Amino acid sequence: MALSDKEIWEKIKKSDIKSFESLFCRYHDRLCLYSNDLIRDEDVSEEIVNDVFLKIWDKRDQIQINTGIKPYLFRCVFNACIDYINLNHKITQHFDTEIDQIINELAGSDEDYIFSLLQSKEVEKDVLNAIDLLPKQCRIIFCLSRFELLTYNEISERLNISVNTVKTQISRALDSLRKKLVKYL
Amino acid sequence: MSPALVNNSVISDMNTQENSEQRYRLLIYNYLSHKTTAEEKEVLLDWLKQSEENRKLFSDYKKIFDLTVSSDQKSRFSYRKPEALKRLKSKIDPSVSDARRLKIKRLKYYLQTAAAAILIFLIGALTSFWISRNQSVQNLSITKYEVIAPRGGKSEVVLPDGSKVWLNAGSNFRYGADYGINNRDVYLEGEGYFSVMKNPANPFVVNTSGLEIKAFGTSFNVKAYPEEKFVITTLVEGTVKIEGKGLNLSLKPKEVVVLSKESYEIKPDVDKVTTTSQLSERTGRDRSEKKEDISFSKSVQVKSNVNTNIYTSWKDNYWIIESESLRNIASILERKFDVTIRILSPELNQYTFTGTFYKETLEQILDILKLTAPLGYEIKEGIVVIKGEQKRKSIYDNFKTN
């Protein structure tokens, strides 16, 4: 029987390292994905998450958590990412603190939900199915953009079509996916 | 892509309702994929503030975006979790990291044909270390550690700085006792996957087949078996440089570089690599320079945006093959299961296969190959004989022409 977050936190406060490890295992992956979403560097994302946990352990007897450990963890990672970005100006242009604040508030509880969806084979199948059902050109363009992370220009050159067509098709793909996956939204 | 382009077409021209929705959809997608300009962000922010409805739309598309994360990336963090936990624990309790030093884990591998014990040389207690007399200039005699992953086996090494190496079957790996002090030089014959700790001051250098593959803090795979014609380097993340033999190549993540060893002697090689049309289409300024390099020395092949799993999954006991010829599959099987494979019908060499194996035995793999191509096999005393089946072949050929 898995302990609740609250029970785990109580044990961590009493310096129980095993509980600390299980907290780490429970949240590591999704915190990394979350952090990677913000800063786009897998190594650094992992480091940030690691540091957050280290700080929590070091200060376990001083930390007062009122909102629950999970929002607290996401909050810490979010702040650490912002610190990192402020320190390394290079990627600020990709990022808007205010927008992310809004996202964070509206998606605060959703991270967990999305993560549970990502764990499910059935959801994965539905997502792949929805992608498969896109018209051929639309599907190819969406996959090149989303999975191969090509820019619109690269896609337009590769497929010999205009950048505007690429954009229209991506927009179409998003619309269609939203309709087909509406039960998960 | 040029930000101005996005700018023009996304923000302007929002005449109709439908058009406007389409624009914002794209704007959201651009934002999530880190492609927006400052101006666009303002537009997006205003729009988000406008209504609850807009925020719901945003959250919908964010979920779509998250749900379509490639399974590649999803699984990467969980693969690395144990490693991350170890690192965290070593920071909490320094004694854990001491115990970890020079530890080598032996991996059991799956062998049905031979239940023979896997021979792995363990560093420390069991390593047969030898003294390199060549470097007699130095007072300090240099000890070298050697790790062997025998045919039919695999092994895993944790280096003193925490960098980790996985060795595929039939590989030999060496490093000096001064590793991590003045250098991070290692020597490889065969195939290895490297997960290197970050240390900008001290590059990690893999010496193999006369090349130096330099990394700073990164994950990459090197396949350089002495008996094979090519050195294949796959970069999963970070940066890697290949130097030596007149080469100086930088890899980007998700790139694979295939080097023909014969090219070192500037002998044009008219094999798979040179005739290939797979040369990735490269765009952008910095890349066009490299393109010249490639056409100059015809036996360097660079593929971009590959699914790196194909090249690295062996370390997690998966074996992914993609349009691989039977000939290549056979040479991997020989190492993986320590057998000798003879293909009697030459035309079989040209058959290509695609698929994923996970812990299958030699027989299971051969049975699967047999199902998909007109061939049969026989195993006798560690020798596998593969031959064509004429009757089934004609059925297949018939099928193809119809």
Coordinates of C-alpha atoms in Angstrom, one line a residue, chain A residues 17-18 20-21 24-26 28-29 32-33 36-47 50-51 53-54 57 92-100 102-103 106-107 110-111 113-114 117-119 123-124 127 131 142 145-154 157-158 163-164 167-168 170-172 174-175 177-178 181 184-185, chain B residues 1-2 5-7 9-10 21-23 25-26 29-38 40-42 44-45 48-49 55-71 73-74 76-81 83-85 87-89 91-92 198 217-219 236-238 254 280-284 287 304-306:
Chain A
I17 CA 15.6 8.6 3.8
K18 CA 13.6 5.8 2.3
F20 CA 12.5 10.7 0.6
E21 CA 13.6 8.3 -2.1
F24 CA 11.8 11.3 -5.6
C25 CA 10.8 8.3 -7.6
R26 CA 7.2 9.3 -7.6
H28 CA 11.1 12.7 -10.8
D29 CA 9.9 12.0 -14.4
C32 CA 11.9 16.6 -15.4
L33 CA 9.4 16.8 -18.3
N36 CA 12.4 20.5 -19.8
D37 CA 9.3 22.1 -21.2
L38 CA 10.4 25.3 -19.7
I39 CA 14.1 25.3 -20.5
R40 CA 14.6 22.8 -23.3
D41 CA 17.8 21.1 -22.0
E42 CA 17.4 17.6 -20.7
D43 CA 20.7 17.6 -18.7
V44 CA 20.0 20.9 -17.0
S45 CA 16.4 19.9 -16.3
E46 CA 17.5 16.8 -14.5
E47 CA 20.0 18.8 -12.5
N50 CA 17.9 17.0 -8.4
D51 CA 18.9 20.3 -6.8
F53 CA 15.2 17.6 -4.0
L54 CA 18.5 18.2 -2.4
W57 CA 16.1 17.4 2.1
T92 CA 14.7 34.4 -22.3
Q93 CA 13.3 35.2 -25.7
H94 CA 11.5 31.8 -25.9
F95 CA 9.8 32.4 -22.7
D96 CA 7.3 34.6 -21.0
T97 CA 7.1 34.6 -17.3
E98 CA 3.6 36.1 -17.2
I99 CA 2.2 33.6 -19.7
D100 CA 3.8 30.8 -17.8
I102 CA -1.1 31.9 -16.2
I103 CA -0.4 28.4 -17.5
L106 CA -4.6 26.9 -14.9
A107 CA -2.6 23.8 -15.4
D110 CA -3.3 19.2 -14.8
E111 CA 0.3 18.2 -14.8
Y113 CA -3.5 14.4 -15.0
I114 CA -1.5 14.7 -18.2
L117 CA -2.5 9.9 -19.3
L118 CA 1.0 9.6 -20.6
Q119 CA 1.5 6.4 -18.6
V123 CA -4.2 6.8 -24.3
E124 CA -1.0 6.3 -26.3
V127 CA -3.2 9.5 -29.7
I131 CA -2.6 11.2 -35.7
F142 CA 2.6 17.7 -38.1
S145 CA 7.1 19.6 -36.6
R146 CA 6.2 17.9 -33.4
F147 CA 8.4 14.8 -33.4
E148 CA 11.4 15.8 -35.5
L149 CA 11.2 19.4 -34.2
L150 CA 11.8 20.8 -37.7
T151 CA 11.1 24.5 -38.2
Y152 CA 8.4 25.6 -40.6
N153 CA 11.1 26.7 -43.1
E154 CA 12.8 23.3 -42.9
E157 CA 12.0 23.1 -48.0
R158 CA 11.9 19.4 -47.4
V163 CA 5.6 28.0 -45.4
N164 CA 2.0 29.1 -45.3
K167 CA 1.2 26.5 -41.0
T168 CA -2.3 25.9 -42.3
I170 CA -0.4 22.3 -38.5
S171 CA -3.3 24.4 -37.4
R172 CA -5.6 21.9 -39.1
L174 CA -4.2 20.7 -34.0
D175 CA -7.9 21.3 -34.5
L177 CA -6.6 16.3 -32.7
R178 CA -8.5 18.4 -30.3
L181 CA -9.1 13.6 -28.2
Y184 CA -9.0 13.6 -22.5
L185 CA -9.3 17.4 -22.3
Chain B
M1 CA 12.6 29.9 -38.9
S2 CA 12.7 33.6 -39.2
L5 CA 7.7 35.4 -40.9
V6 CA 5.7 34.0 -38.0
N7 CA 5.0 37.5 -36.9
S9 CA 1.3 35.8 -40.8
V10 CA 0.1 35.0 -37.3
E21 CA -9.0 31.0 -34.3
Q22 CA -6.7 29.3 -36.7
R23 CA -4.1 32.0 -36.0
R25 CA -4.1 28.0 -32.4
L26 CA -0.8 28.4 -34.3
Y29 CA 1.5 25.9 -30.7
N30 CA 4.4 28.2 -31.5
Y31 CA 4.6 29.3 -27.9
L32 CA 4.7 25.8 -26.6
S33 CA 7.4 24.9 -29.1
H34 CA 9.4 28.0 -28.1
K35 CA 9.0 29.7 -31.5
T36 CA 7.4 33.0 -30.6
T37 CA 8.7 36.5 -30.8
A38 CA 8.3 39.1 -28.0
E40 CA 3.6 37.6 -30.4
K41 CA 3.9 36.8 -26.7
E42 CA 2.2 40.1 -25.9
L44 CA -1.0 35.9 -26.8
L45 CA -0.9 37.3 -23.2
L48 CA -5.3 34.9 -22.6
K49 CA -6.4 37.7 -20.3
R55 CA -7.7 30.2 -21.4
K56 CA -9.6 26.9 -21.8
L57 CA -8.7 26.8 -25.4
F58 CA -5.1 27.3 -24.5
S59 CA -5.2 24.6 -21.9
D60 CA -6.8 22.2 -24.5
Y61 CA -4.0 22.8 -27.0
K62 CA -1.4 22.5 -24.3
K63 CA -2.8 19.1 -23.4
I64 CA -2.8 18.1 -27.1
F65 CA 0.8 19.3 -27.2
D66 CA 1.7 17.3 -24.1
L67 CA -0.1 14.2 -25.2
T68 CA 1.8 14.1 -28.5
V69 CA 5.2 14.2 -26.7
S70 CA 7.3 11.7 -28.4
S71 CA 7.5 8.5 -26.4
Q73 CA 11.5 11.8 -24.6
K74 CA 8.9 10.5 -22.2
R76 CA 14.3 9.1 -21.4
F77 CA 13.8 10.6 -18.0
S78 CA 12.6 7.4 -16.5
Y79 CA 15.5 5.5 -17.9
R80 CA 17.8 7.9 -16.2
K81 CA 15.9 8.0 -12.9
E83 CA 21.2 7.3 -12.1
A84 CA 19.7 10.6 -10.9
L85 CA 18.7 9.0 -7.6
R87 CA 23.6 11.2 -7.8
L88 CA 21.2 12.7 -5.3
K89 CA 22.0 10.2 -2.7
K91 CA 25.2 14.4 -2.5
I92 CA 23.3 13.7 0.7
K198 CA 29.7 17.3 -17.4
G217 CA 28.9 16.2 -20.9
T218 CA 26.6 14.2 -23.1
S219 CA 25.2 10.9 -24.1
V236 CA 21.7 11.5 -28.2
E237 CA 22.2 14.8 -26.5
G238 CA 24.8 17.4 -25.8
K254 CA 19.9 13.2 -32.9
S280 CA 20.1 14.2 -45.0
E281 CA 18.8 17.4 -46.3
R282 CA 20.4 20.1 -44.4
T283 CA 19.4 23.7 -44.1
G284 CA 20.7 26.8 -42.6
R287 CA 25.1 23.4 -42.1
S304 CA 19.9 14.3 -39.0
N305 CA 16.9 13.9 -36.8
V306 CA 17.2 10.2 -36.5

